[in-house]
Amino acid sequence: MNKNKRLIYISLLAAQGVVITLLERSIPFPFAFAPGAKLGLANMVTILALFTLPYKDSFKVVWMRLIISTFLGGTLSTFMYSFSGAFLSYFGMIAVRRLGPKRVSLIGVSATGGILHNVGQLIVASTIAQSFSVMLYLPVLAFTGIFSGIAVGIAANYLMEHVVTIQNFQRQEAENDRLTRAWYQANYTKEYQQLE
């Protein structure tokens, strides 16, 4: 893969993640029963990076998105919450993705990320408040995390199946990485069966 193309792709993913984060900050909380809970639409960019780039490059997408979105209207506290949630979610999704397409779907990987993002934020909140009672909010946030993770997973899955550029990057990464190859072949087989 051309190095310049890869850098442009990483930059575009990070920029899209920043735009989605800023848009999400401007809309009211969608879950009235869970104050502070959000859909986490920017996680879609993380999933696309995980399934189309090597880990070191997908990691770049995550931290670039966090830092730039913090500079464009965040505070130190929002950075701490976002950082803990994003990286716990990222490493959790890596672990679940390693189970392979025979054991878990892309939507399952995304739902895991949604739950762990909320867990990371609650850990920071309980540390700041110096009280473990904040973790009692976890069941409510876990429910919203699963719901939003499924929605984001469906959207990411749709993009991976219909956007040619994303398919090209996944195919090129599949040539170098055995796990990405397994995911790519699972998607290709599914599409092939639908055509028959």
Coordinates of C-alpha atoms in Angstrom, one line a residue:
M1 CA 0.0 0.0 0.0
N2 CA 1.2 3.5 -0.9
K3 CA 2.4 5.3 2.3
N4 CA 0.8 8.6 1.2
K5 CA -2.5 6.9 0.6
R6 CA -2.4 5.3 4.1
L7 CA -1.6 8.7 5.7
I8 CA -4.4 10.3 3.9
Y9 CA -6.8 7.5 4.9
I10 CA -5.7 7.8 8.6
S11 CA -6.1 11.6 8.5
L12 CA -9.6 11.3 6.9
L13 CA -10.8 8.8 9.5
A14 CA -9.5 11.0 12.3
A15 CA -11.1 14.1 10.8
Q16 CA -14.4 12.4 10.4
G17 CA -14.2 11.2 14.0
V18 CA -13.6 14.8 15.1
V19 CA -16.5 16.1 13.1
I20 CA -18.8 13.4 14.4
T21 CA -17.7 14.1 18.0
L22 CA -18.3 17.9 17.6
L23 CA -21.7 17.3 16.1
E24 CA -22.6 14.9 18.9
R25 CA -21.6 17.4 21.5
S26 CA -24.1 19.9 20.0
I27 CA -27.2 17.7 20.2
P28 CA -29.1 17.1 23.4
F29 CA -28.7 13.8 25.3
P30 CA -30.7 11.2 23.4
F31 CA -31.3 9.0 26.5
A32 CA -33.6 10.9 28.9
F33 CA -33.4 8.1 31.6
A34 CA -29.5 8.2 31.5
P35 CA -28.1 11.7 31.8
G36 CA -24.8 12.1 30.2
A37 CA -25.1 9.0 28.0
K38 CA -24.5 9.6 24.2
L39 CA -24.7 7.4 21.1
G40 CA -20.9 7.3 20.7
L41 CA -21.2 7.7 16.9
A42 CA -17.5 8.5 16.6
N43 CA -16.8 4.9 17.7
M44 CA -17.8 4.0 14.1
V45 CA -14.5 5.6 12.9
T46 CA -12.6 3.5 15.4
I47 CA -14.2 0.3 14.2
L48 CA -13.5 1.1 10.6
A49 CA -9.8 1.8 11.5
L50 CA -9.6 -1.5 13.5
F51 CA -10.9 -3.6 10.6
T52 CA -8.9 -1.8 7.8
L53 CA -5.6 -0.8 9.3
P54 CA -2.8 -2.3 11.4
Y55 CA -3.1 -1.7 15.2
K56 CA -0.5 1.0 15.3
D57 CA -2.3 3.0 12.6
S58 CA -5.8 2.5 14.1
F59 CA -4.3 3.6 17.4
K60 CA -3.1 6.8 15.7
V61 CA -6.7 7.5 14.5
V62 CA -8.0 7.2 18.1
W63 CA -5.5 9.5 19.8
M64 CA -5.6 12.0 16.9
R65 CA -9.4 12.2 17.2
L66 CA -9.2 12.7 20.9
I67 CA -6.6 15.4 20.9
I68 CA -8.0 17.4 18.1
S69 CA -11.6 17.3 19.4
T70 CA -10.3 18.4 22.8
F71 CA -8.5 21.4 21.2
L72 CA -11.7 22.3 19.3
G73 CA -14.0 22.8 22.3
G74 CA -13.2 20.3 25.0
T75 CA -11.9 20.7 28.5
L76 CA -9.4 18.8 30.7
S77 CA -12.3 16.9 32.3
T78 CA -13.9 16.0 28.9
F79 CA -10.5 14.8 27.7
M80 CA -10.0 12.6 30.8
Y81 CA -13.5 11.0 30.3
S82 CA -13.0 10.6 26.6
F83 CA -9.5 9.3 26.9
S84 CA -10.4 6.6 29.5
G85 CA -13.5 5.6 27.6
A86 CA -12.0 5.5 24.2
F87 CA -8.9 3.5 25.1
L88 CA -10.6 1.0 27.2
S89 CA -13.1 0.6 24.4
Y90 CA -10.3 0.3 21.8
F91 CA -8.3 -2.4 23.6
G92 CA -11.5 -4.3 24.5
M93 CA -12.6 -4.3 20.9
I94 CA -9.1 -5.5 19.8
A95 CA -9.4 -8.4 22.3
V96 CA -12.9 -9.4 21.1
R97 CA -12.0 -9.0 17.5
R98 CA -9.2 -11.6 18.0
L99 CA -11.9 -14.2 18.6
G100 CA -12.5 -14.1 14.8
P101 CA -15.6 -13.9 12.6
K102 CA -16.7 -17.4 13.5
R103 CA -17.2 -16.5 17.2
V104 CA -18.3 -12.9 17.1
S105 CA -19.7 -10.4 14.6
L106 CA -18.6 -6.9 13.9
I107 CA -21.8 -5.8 15.7
G108 CA -20.7 -7.8 18.8
V109 CA -17.2 -6.1 18.7
S110 CA -19.0 -2.7 18.5
A111 CA -21.3 -3.5 21.4
T112 CA -18.3 -4.5 23.5
G113 CA -16.8 -1.1 22.7
G114 CA -20.0 0.7 23.7
I115 CA -20.1 -1.0 27.1
L116 CA -16.4 -0.6 27.9
H117 CA -16.5 3.1 26.9
N118 CA -19.0 3.7 29.6
V119 CA -17.1 1.6 32.1
G120 CA -13.9 3.7 31.4
Q121 CA -15.8 6.9 32.0
L122 CA -17.3 5.7 35.2
I123 CA -13.9 4.7 36.5
V124 CA -12.7 8.2 36.0
A125 CA -15.9 9.6 37.6
S126 CA -15.5 7.4 40.7
T127 CA -11.8 8.4 40.9
I128 CA -12.6 12.1 40.8
A129 CA -15.5 11.7 43.2
Q130 CA -13.4 9.4 45.4
S131 CA -16.5 7.2 45.8
F132 CA -17.3 3.8 44.4
S133 CA -21.0 4.5 44.5
V134 CA -20.7 6.2 41.1
M135 CA -20.3 2.7 39.7
L136 CA -24.0 2.0 40.7
Y137 CA -24.8 3.9 37.5
L138 CA -23.2 1.1 35.5
P139 CA -26.3 -1.0 34.7
V140 CA -28.0 2.0 33.2
L141 CA -25.0 3.0 31.1
A142 CA -24.3 -0.7 30.2
F143 CA -27.8 -0.8 28.6
T144 CA -27.3 2.4 26.7
G145 CA -23.8 1.2 25.7
I146 CA -25.2 -2.1 24.3
F147 CA -27.9 -0.2 22.4
S148 CA -25.6 2.4 20.9
G149 CA -22.9 -0.2 20.2
I150 CA -25.3 -2.3 18.2
A151 CA -26.5 0.8 16.2
V152 CA -22.9 1.9 15.6
G153 CA -21.9 -1.6 14.6
I154 CA -24.8 -1.9 12.1
A155 CA -23.7 1.5 10.5
A156 CA -20.0 0.5 10.4
N157 CA -20.9 -2.9 8.9
Y158 CA -23.0 -1.2 6.2
L159 CA -20.1 1.2 5.3
M160 CA -17.7 -1.7 5.1
E161 CA -19.9 -3.6 2.7
H162 CA -20.8 -0.6 0.5
V163 CA -17.9 1.8 0.4
V164 CA -15.2 0.8 -2.1
T165 CA -12.4 2.7 -0.5
I166 CA -12.9 0.9 2.9
Q167 CA -13.1 -2.4 1.1
N168 CA -9.8 -1.7 -0.7
F169 CA -8.0 -0.9 2.5
Q170 CA -9.4 -3.9 4.2
R171 CA -8.3 -6.1 1.3
Q172 CA -4.8 -4.7 1.3
E173 CA -4.5 -5.2 5.0
A174 CA -5.8 -8.7 4.6
E175 CA -2.8 -9.5 2.5
N176 CA -0.5 -8.8 5.5
D177 CA -2.6 -9.8 8.5
R178 CA -4.1 -13.2 9.0
L179 CA -6.9 -12.0 11.3
T180 CA -7.9 -9.3 8.9
R181 CA -7.9 -11.9 6.2
A182 CA -10.3 -14.0 8.1
W183 CA -12.7 -11.1 8.6
Y184 CA -12.4 -10.1 5.0
Q185 CA -13.0 -13.6 3.7
A186 CA -16.1 -13.9 6.0
N187 CA -17.6 -10.8 4.5
Y188 CA -16.7 -11.8 1.0
T189 CA -18.3 -15.3 1.5
K190 CA -21.4 -13.7 2.9
E191 CA -21.7 -11.3 -0.1
Y192 CA -21.0 -14.2 -2.5
Q193 CA -23.8 -16.3 -1.0
Q194 CA -26.2 -13.4 -1.2
L195 CA -25.5 -13.1 -5.0
E196 CA -26.3 -16.8 -5.6

